[in-house]
Short mmCIF file of C-alpha atoms and ligand atoms in Angstrom, two decimals:
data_model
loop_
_atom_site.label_atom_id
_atom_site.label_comp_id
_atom_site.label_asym_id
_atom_site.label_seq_id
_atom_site.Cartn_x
_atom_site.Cartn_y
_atom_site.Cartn_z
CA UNK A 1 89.39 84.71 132.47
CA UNK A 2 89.81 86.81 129.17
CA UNK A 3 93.18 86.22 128.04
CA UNK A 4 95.54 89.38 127.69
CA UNK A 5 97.99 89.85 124.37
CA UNK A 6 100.13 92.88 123.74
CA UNK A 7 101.28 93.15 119.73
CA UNK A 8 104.24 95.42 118.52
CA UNK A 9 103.32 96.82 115.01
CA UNK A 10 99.48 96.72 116.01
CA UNK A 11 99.35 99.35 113.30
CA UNK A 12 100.90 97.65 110.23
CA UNK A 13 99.33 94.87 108.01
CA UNK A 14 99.37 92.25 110.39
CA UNK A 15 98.91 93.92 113.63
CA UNK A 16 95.62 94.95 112.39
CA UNK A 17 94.54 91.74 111.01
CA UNK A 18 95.89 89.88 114.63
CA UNK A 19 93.86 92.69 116.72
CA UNK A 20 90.58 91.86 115.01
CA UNK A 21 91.47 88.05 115.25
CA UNK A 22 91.80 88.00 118.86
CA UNK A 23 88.66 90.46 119.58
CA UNK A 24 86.61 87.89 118.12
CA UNK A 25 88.38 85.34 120.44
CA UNK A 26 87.88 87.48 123.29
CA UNK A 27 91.43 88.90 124.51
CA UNK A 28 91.82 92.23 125.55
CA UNK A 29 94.02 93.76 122.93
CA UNK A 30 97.22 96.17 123.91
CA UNK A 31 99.47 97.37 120.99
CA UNK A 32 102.51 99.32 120.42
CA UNK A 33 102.00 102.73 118.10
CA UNK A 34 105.21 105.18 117.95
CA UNK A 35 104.94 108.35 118.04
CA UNK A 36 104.88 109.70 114.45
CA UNK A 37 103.77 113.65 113.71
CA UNK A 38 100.91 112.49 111.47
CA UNK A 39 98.36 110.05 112.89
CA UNK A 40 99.36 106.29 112.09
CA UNK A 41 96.63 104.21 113.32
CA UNK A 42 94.66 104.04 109.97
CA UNK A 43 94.77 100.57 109.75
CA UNK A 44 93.45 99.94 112.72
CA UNK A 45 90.77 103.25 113.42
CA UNK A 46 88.11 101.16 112.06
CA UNK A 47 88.35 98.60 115.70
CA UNK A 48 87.37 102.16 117.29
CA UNK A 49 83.88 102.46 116.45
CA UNK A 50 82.46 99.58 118.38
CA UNK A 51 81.56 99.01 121.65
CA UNK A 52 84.58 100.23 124.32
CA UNK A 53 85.14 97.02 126.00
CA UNK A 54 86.72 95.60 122.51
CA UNK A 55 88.68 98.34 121.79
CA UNK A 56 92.25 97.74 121.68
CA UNK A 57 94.29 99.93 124.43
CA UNK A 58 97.23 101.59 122.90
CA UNK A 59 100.66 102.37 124.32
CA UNK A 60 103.39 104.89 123.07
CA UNK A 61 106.45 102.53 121.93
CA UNK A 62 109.47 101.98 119.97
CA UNK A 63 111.63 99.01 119.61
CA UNK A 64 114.39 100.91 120.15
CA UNK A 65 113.42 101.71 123.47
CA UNK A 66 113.87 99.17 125.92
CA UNK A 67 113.18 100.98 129.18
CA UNK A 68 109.78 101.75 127.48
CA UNK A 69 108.90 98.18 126.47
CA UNK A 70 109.55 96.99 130.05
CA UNK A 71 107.34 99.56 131.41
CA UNK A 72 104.90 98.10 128.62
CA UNK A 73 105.58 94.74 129.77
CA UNK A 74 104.89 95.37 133.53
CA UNK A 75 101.92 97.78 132.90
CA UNK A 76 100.19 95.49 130.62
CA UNK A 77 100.78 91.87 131.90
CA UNK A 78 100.21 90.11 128.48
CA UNK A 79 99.61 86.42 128.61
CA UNK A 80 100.85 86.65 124.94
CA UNK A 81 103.25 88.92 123.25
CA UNK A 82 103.38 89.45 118.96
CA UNK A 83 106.48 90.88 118.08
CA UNK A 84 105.18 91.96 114.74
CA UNK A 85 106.41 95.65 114.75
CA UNK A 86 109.67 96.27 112.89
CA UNK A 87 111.70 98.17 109.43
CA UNK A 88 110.07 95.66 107.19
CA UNK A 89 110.53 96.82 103.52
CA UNK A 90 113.84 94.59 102.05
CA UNK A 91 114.81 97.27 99.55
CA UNK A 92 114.79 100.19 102.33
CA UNK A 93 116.71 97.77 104.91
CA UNK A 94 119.59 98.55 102.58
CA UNK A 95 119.56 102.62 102.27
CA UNK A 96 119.05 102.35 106.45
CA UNK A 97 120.84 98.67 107.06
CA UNK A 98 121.98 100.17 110.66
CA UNK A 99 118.29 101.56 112.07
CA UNK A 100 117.25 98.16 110.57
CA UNK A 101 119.78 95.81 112.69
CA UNK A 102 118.38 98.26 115.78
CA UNK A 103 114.73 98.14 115.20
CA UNK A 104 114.17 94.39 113.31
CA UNK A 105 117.15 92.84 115.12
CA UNK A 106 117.99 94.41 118.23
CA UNK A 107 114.40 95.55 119.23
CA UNK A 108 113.44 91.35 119.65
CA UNK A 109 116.10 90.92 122.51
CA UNK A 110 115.30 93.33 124.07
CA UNK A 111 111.24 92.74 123.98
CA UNK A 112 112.62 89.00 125.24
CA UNK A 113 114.75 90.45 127.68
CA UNK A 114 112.03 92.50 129.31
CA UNK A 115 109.65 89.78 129.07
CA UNK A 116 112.42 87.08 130.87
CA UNK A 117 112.91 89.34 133.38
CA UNK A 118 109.41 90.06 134.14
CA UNK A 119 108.02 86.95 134.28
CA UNK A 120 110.63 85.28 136.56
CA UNK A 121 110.28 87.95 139.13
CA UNK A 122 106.51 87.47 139.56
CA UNK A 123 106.81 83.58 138.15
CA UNK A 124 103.87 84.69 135.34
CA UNK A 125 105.00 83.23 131.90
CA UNK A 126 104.31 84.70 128.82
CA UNK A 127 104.14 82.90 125.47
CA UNK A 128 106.17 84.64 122.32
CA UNK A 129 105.58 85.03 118.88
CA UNK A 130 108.47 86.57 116.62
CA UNK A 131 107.21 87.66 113.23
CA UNK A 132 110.10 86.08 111.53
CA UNK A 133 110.45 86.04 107.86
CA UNK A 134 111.09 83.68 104.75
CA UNK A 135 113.49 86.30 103.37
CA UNK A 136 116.38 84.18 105.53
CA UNK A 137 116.21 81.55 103.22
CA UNK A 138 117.40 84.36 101.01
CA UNK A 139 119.67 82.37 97.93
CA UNK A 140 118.44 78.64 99.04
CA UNK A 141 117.17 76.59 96.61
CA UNK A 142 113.30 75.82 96.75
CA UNK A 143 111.04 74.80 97.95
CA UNK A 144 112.22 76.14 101.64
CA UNK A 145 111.31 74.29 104.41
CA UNK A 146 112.14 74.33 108.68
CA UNK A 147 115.16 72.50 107.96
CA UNK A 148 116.42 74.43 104.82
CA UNK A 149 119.29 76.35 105.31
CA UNK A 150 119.69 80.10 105.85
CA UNK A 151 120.89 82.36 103.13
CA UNK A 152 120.55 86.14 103.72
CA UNK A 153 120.68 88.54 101.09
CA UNK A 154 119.74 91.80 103.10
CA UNK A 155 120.15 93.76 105.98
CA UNK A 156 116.82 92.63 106.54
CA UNK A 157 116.87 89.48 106.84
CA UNK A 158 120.31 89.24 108.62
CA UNK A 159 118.51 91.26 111.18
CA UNK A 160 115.91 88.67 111.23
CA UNK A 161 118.31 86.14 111.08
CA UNK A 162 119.63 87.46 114.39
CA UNK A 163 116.21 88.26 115.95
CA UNK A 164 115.92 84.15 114.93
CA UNK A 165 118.25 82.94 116.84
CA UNK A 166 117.92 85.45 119.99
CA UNK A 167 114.09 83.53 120.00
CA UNK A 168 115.59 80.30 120.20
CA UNK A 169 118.22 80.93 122.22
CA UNK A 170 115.42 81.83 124.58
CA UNK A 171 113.70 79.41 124.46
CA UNK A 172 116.69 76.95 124.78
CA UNK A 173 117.88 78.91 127.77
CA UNK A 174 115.34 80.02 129.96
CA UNK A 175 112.47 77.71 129.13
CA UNK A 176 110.52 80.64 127.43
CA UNK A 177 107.16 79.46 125.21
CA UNK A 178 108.76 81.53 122.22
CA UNK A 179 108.16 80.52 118.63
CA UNK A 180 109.45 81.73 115.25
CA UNK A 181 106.89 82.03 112.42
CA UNK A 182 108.67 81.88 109.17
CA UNK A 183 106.40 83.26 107.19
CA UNK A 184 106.23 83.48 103.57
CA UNK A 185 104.95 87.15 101.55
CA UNK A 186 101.62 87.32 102.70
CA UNK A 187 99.49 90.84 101.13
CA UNK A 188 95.99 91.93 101.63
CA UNK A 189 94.32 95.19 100.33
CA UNK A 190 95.89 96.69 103.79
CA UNK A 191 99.38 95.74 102.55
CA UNK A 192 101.76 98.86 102.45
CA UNK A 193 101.80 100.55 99.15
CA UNK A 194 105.40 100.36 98.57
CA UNK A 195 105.44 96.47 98.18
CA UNK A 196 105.55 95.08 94.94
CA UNK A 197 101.67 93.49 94.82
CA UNK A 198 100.24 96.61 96.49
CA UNK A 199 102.14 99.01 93.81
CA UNK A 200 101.23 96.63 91.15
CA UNK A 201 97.07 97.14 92.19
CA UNK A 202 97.27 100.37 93.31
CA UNK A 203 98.39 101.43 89.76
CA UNK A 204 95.95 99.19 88.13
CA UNK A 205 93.37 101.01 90.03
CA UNK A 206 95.01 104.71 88.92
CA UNK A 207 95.49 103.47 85.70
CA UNK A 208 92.26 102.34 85.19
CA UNK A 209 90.25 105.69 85.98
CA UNK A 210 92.87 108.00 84.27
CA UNK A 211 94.94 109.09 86.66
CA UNK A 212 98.78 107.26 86.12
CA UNK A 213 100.02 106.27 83.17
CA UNK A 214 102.49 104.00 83.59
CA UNK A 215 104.27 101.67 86.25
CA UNK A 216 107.92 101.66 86.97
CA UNK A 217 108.90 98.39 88.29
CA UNK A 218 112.29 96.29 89.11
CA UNK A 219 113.07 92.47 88.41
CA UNK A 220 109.74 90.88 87.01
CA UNK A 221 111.53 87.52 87.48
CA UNK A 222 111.78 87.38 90.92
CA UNK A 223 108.76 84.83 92.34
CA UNK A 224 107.56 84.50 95.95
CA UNK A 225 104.59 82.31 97.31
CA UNK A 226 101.99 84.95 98.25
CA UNK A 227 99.29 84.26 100.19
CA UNK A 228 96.18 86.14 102.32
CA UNK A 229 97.16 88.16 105.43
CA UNK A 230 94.07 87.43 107.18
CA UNK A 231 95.19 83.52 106.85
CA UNK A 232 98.70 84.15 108.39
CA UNK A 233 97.98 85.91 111.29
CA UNK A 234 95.07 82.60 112.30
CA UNK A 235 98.56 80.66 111.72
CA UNK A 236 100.26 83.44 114.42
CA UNK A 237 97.67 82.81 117.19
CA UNK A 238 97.65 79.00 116.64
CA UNK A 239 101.42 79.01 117.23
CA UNK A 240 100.84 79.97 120.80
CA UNK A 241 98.02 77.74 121.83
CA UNK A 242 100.52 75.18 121.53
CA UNK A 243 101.22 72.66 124.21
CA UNK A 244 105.30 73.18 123.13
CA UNK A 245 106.93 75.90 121.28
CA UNK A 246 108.76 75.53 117.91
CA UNK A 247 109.46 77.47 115.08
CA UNK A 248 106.84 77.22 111.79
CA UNK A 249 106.72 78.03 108.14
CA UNK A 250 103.67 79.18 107.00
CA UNK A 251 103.45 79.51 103.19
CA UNK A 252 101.19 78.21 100.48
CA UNK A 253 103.53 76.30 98.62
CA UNK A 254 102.53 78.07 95.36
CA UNK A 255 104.78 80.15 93.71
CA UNK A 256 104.57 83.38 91.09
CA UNK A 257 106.09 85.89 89.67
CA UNK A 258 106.33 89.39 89.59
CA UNK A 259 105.14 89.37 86.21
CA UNK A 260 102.25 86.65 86.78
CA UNK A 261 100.96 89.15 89.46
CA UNK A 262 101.03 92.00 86.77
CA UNK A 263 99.37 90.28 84.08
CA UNK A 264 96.68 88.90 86.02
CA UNK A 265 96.16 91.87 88.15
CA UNK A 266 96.09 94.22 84.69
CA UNK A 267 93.91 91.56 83.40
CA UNK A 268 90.94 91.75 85.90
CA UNK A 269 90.39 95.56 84.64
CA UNK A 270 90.52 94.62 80.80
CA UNK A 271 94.05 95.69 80.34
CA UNK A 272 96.93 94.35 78.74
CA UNK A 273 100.21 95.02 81.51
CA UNK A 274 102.33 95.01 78.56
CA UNK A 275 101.09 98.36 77.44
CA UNK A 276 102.09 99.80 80.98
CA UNK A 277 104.79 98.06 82.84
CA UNK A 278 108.06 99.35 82.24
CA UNK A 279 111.45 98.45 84.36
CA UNK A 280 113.54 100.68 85.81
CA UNK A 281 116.86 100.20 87.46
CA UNK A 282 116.26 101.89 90.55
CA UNK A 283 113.54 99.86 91.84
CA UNK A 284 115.97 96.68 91.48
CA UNK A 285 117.92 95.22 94.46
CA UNK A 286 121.65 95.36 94.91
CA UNK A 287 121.32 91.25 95.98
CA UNK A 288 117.85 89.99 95.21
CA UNK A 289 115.95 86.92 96.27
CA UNK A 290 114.95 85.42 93.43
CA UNK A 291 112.62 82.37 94.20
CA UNK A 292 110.87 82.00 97.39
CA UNK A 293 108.54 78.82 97.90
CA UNK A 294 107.67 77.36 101.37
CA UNK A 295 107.19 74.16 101.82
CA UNK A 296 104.14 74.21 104.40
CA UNK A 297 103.54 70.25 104.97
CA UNK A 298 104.94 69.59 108.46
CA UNK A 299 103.28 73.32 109.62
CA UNK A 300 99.88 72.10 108.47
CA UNK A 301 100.48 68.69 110.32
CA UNK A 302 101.47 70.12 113.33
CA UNK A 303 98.94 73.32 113.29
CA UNK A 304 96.47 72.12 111.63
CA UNK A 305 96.63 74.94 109.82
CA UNK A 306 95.65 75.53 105.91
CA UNK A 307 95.47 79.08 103.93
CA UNK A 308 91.85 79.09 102.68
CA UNK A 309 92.43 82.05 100.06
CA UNK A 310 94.06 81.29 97.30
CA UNK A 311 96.14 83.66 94.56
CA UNK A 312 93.53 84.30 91.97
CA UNK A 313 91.25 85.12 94.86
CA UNK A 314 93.94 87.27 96.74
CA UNK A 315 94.97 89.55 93.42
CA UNK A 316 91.06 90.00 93.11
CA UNK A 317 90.50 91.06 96.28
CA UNK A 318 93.48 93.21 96.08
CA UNK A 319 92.28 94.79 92.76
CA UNK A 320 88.67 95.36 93.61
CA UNK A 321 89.90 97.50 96.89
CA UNK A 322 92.21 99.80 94.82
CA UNK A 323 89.80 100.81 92.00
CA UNK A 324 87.78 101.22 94.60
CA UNK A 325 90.25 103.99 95.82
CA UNK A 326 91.58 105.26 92.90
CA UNK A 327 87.44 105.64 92.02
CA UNK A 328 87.15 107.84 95.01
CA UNK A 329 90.50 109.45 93.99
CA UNK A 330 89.22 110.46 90.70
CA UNK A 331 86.52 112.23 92.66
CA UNK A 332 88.36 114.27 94.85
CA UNK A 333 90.34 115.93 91.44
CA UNK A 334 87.37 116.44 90.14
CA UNK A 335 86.59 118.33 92.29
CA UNK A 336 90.02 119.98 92.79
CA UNK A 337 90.90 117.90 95.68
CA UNK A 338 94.64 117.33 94.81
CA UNK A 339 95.80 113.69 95.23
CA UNK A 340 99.14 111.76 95.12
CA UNK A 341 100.90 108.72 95.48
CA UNK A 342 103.37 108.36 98.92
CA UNK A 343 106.50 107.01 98.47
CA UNK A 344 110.06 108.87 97.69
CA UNK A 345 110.76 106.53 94.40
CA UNK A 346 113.03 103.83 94.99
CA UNK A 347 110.68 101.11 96.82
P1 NAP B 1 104.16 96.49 108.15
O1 NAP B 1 102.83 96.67 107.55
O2 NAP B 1 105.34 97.19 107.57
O3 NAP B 1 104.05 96.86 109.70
C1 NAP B 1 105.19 97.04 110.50
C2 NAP B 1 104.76 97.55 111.86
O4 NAP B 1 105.94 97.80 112.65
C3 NAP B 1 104.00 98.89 111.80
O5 NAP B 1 103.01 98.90 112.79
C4 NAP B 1 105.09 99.88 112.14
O6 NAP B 1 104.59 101.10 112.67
C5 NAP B 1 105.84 99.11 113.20
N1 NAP B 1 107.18 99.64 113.45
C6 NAP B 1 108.09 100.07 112.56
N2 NAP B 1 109.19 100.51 113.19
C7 NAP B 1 108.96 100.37 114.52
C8 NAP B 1 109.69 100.68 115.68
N3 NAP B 1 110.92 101.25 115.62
N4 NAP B 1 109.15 100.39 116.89
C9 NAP B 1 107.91 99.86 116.98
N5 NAP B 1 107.15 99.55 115.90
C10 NAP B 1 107.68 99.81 114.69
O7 NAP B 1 104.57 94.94 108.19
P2 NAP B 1 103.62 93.65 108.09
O8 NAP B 1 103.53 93.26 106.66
O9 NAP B 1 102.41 93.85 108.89
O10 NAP B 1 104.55 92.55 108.76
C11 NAP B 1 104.50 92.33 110.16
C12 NAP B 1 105.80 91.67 110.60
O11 NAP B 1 105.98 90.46 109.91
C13 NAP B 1 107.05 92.49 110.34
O12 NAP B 1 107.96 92.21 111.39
C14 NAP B 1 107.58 91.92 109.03
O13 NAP B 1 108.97 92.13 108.95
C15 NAP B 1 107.22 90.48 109.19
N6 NAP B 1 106.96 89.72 107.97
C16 NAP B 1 106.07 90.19 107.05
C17 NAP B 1 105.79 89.42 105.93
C18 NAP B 1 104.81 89.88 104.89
O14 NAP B 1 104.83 89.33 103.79
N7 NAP B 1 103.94 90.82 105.20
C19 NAP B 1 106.42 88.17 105.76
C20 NAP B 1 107.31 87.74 106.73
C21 NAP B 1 107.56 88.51 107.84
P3 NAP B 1 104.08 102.29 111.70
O15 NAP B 1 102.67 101.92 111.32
O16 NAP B 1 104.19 103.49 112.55
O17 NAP B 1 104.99 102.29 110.50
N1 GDD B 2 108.95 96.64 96.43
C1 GDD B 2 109.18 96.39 95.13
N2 GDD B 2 109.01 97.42 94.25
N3 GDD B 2 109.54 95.16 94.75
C2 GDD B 2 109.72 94.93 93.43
C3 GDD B 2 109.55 95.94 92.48
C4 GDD B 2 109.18 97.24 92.91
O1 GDD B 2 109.04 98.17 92.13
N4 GDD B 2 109.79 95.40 91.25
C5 GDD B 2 110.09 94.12 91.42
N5 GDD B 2 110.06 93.82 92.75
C6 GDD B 2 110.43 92.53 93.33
C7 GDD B 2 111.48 92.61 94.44
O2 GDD B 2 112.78 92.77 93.88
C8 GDD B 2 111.26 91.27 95.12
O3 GDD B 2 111.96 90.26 94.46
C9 GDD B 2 109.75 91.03 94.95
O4 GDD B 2 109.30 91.97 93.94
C10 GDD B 2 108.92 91.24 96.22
O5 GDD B 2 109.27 92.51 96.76
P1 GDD B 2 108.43 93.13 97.99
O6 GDD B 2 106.99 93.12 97.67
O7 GDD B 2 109.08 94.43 98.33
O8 GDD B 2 108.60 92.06 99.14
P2 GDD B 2 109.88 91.25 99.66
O9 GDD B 2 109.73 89.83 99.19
O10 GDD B 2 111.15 91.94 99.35
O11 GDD B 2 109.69 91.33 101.24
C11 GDD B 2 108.40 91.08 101.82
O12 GDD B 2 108.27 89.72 102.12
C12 GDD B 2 109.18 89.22 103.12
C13 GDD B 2 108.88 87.73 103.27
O13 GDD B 2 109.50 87.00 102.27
C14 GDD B 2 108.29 91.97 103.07
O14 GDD B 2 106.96 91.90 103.54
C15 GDD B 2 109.22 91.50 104.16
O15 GDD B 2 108.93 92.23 105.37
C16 GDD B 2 108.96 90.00 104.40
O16 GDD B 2 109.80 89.51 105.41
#
């Protein structure tokens, strides 16, 4: 029998990455899109095209709406659930700390509550993922591992910090298979455009064919251990094919920093990031994280699991996709197609 997984935040980064994942594994996919007044399924159109047995079915949802996740629950069955949806940008979490603690908090209790209940009335478990987050570690020294301890230094990642626990608790109460993957920044060319790596290539790209001129950035020093979306959702799935539950960190245990990214990034198109990088107060943080580096040893042990693309590899990629875009960009002024970049300035 085909296995059955619902993901929250089917449309983000991840979600799309985990949808494809499991098509090729053979689950019937079910995800989570809220209602927005422009079309938000970008990410994920492409899965669309093919053949309509593999299409993903999609539900109306919010994680602020718990009556509507347990009809989601009940409707859809899921063998497995990803909690990936939630208010993920650090930076924002602090202009909208309250909507965050309701959506990236809250939302996971009650996705567990609806699942608890649901399973022990018709005595069908379902196995858990929470997308939890290295950002917890926050001010702990590195290199971070499972037994490091946590630090928050945003609403965000109190609010994960909560959604933590409320896994574990869970787990340690009601038997549930749930698991916490801690995972470390992991981008992609699908990453959003208003995190750092994504800004930094999307302007290389604009740059590049004319049409920015500079980038505006915040603390250069900060470094996090990037690696390959496409990598960290394999480590996801694994997590729940498990024949216990336990929380993971998934990281590469390489570390960069803002500025390597530039430089290298700037580099790949003959440029020198010197010549466009400037900083700018408002894009720094009013507590920062300044040095995240997981410590993956025990995770690879246990999951067998190892990233297989590394960070020149990952900026390339990244690179090649965005003057890519900012080619066909060019093209649409040209021919008086007006273009411009999202964002309201302080991400
Ligand atoms: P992302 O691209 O920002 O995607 C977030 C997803 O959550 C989107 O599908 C978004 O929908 C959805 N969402 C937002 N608010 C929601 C709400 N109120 N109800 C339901 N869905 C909602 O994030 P990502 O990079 O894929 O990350 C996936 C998860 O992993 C997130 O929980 C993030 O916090 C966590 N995480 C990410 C990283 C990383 O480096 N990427 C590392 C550690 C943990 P829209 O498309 O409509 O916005
Ligand atoms: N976004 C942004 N914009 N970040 C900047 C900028 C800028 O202009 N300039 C410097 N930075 C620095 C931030 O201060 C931070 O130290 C670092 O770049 C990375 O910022 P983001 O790319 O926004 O990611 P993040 O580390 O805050 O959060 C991401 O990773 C977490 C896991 O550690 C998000 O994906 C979170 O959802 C995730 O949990």
């Amino acid at each position: 029998m085909a296995k059955t997984a619902l993901i929250t935040g089917i449309t983000g980064q991840d979600g799309s990455y985990l949808a494809e994942l499991l098509r090729t594994k053979g689950y019937s996919v079910h995800g989570i899109v809220r209602r927005a007044s422009t079309y938000n399924t970008e990410r994920i159109d492409h899965l669309f095209a093919d053949d309509a047995v593999t299409q993903p079915i999609l539900h109306y949802g919010d994680l602020s709406d718990g009556s509507g996740l347990r009809r989601i629950i009940e409707q859809v069955q899921p063998d497995e659930v990803y909690n990936l949806g939630a208010q993920s940008h650090v930076r924002v979490s602090f202009d909208q700390a309250e909507y965050t603690a309701d959506v990236t908090g809250l939302g996971v209790l009650r996705l567990l509550e609806a699942i608890r209940d649901y399973s022990q009335r018709i005595g069908q478990p379902m196995r858990f993922y929470q997308a939890s987050s290295s950002e917890i570690f926050g001010a702990a020294k590195p290199p971070q591992s499972i037994n490091t301890p946590f630090h928050p230094r945003s609403p965000y990642a109190v609010a994960k910090m909560y959604a933590f626990w409320q896994t574990v608790n869970h787990r340690e109460s009601y038997g549930m298979y749930a698991c916490n993957g801690l995972l470390f920044n992991h981008e992609s060319p699908r990453r959003g455009e208003t995190f750092v790596t994504r800004k930094i290539t999307r302007a290389v790209g604009r740059i590049k064919v004319g049409l920015q001129k500079q980038l505006l950035l915040g603390n250069l020093d900060a470094k996090r251990d990037w690696g390959h979306a496409q990598d960290y959702v394999e480590a996801m799935y694994l997590m729940l094919q498990q024949d216990a539950p336990g929380d993971y960190v998934i990281a590469t245990g390489e570390a960069y920093s803002v500025r390597e990214f530039a430089e290298r990034a700037f580099a790949l198109v003959d440029l020198d990031y010197r010549d466009f990088v400037q900083t700018d107060p408002r894009f720094f943080r009013p507590a920062e994280v300044d040095y995240l580096l997981g410590d993956p040893t025990e995770t690879n042990r246990l999951l067998n699991w190892h990233p297989k693309i590394g960070f020149d590899q990952l900026v390339r990629e990244m690179v090649e996709a965005d003057l890519e875009l900012a080619r066909q960009e060019r093209t649409l002024l040209d021919a008086n197609h007006l273009v411009g970049l999202k964002g309201i300035g302080n991400e």
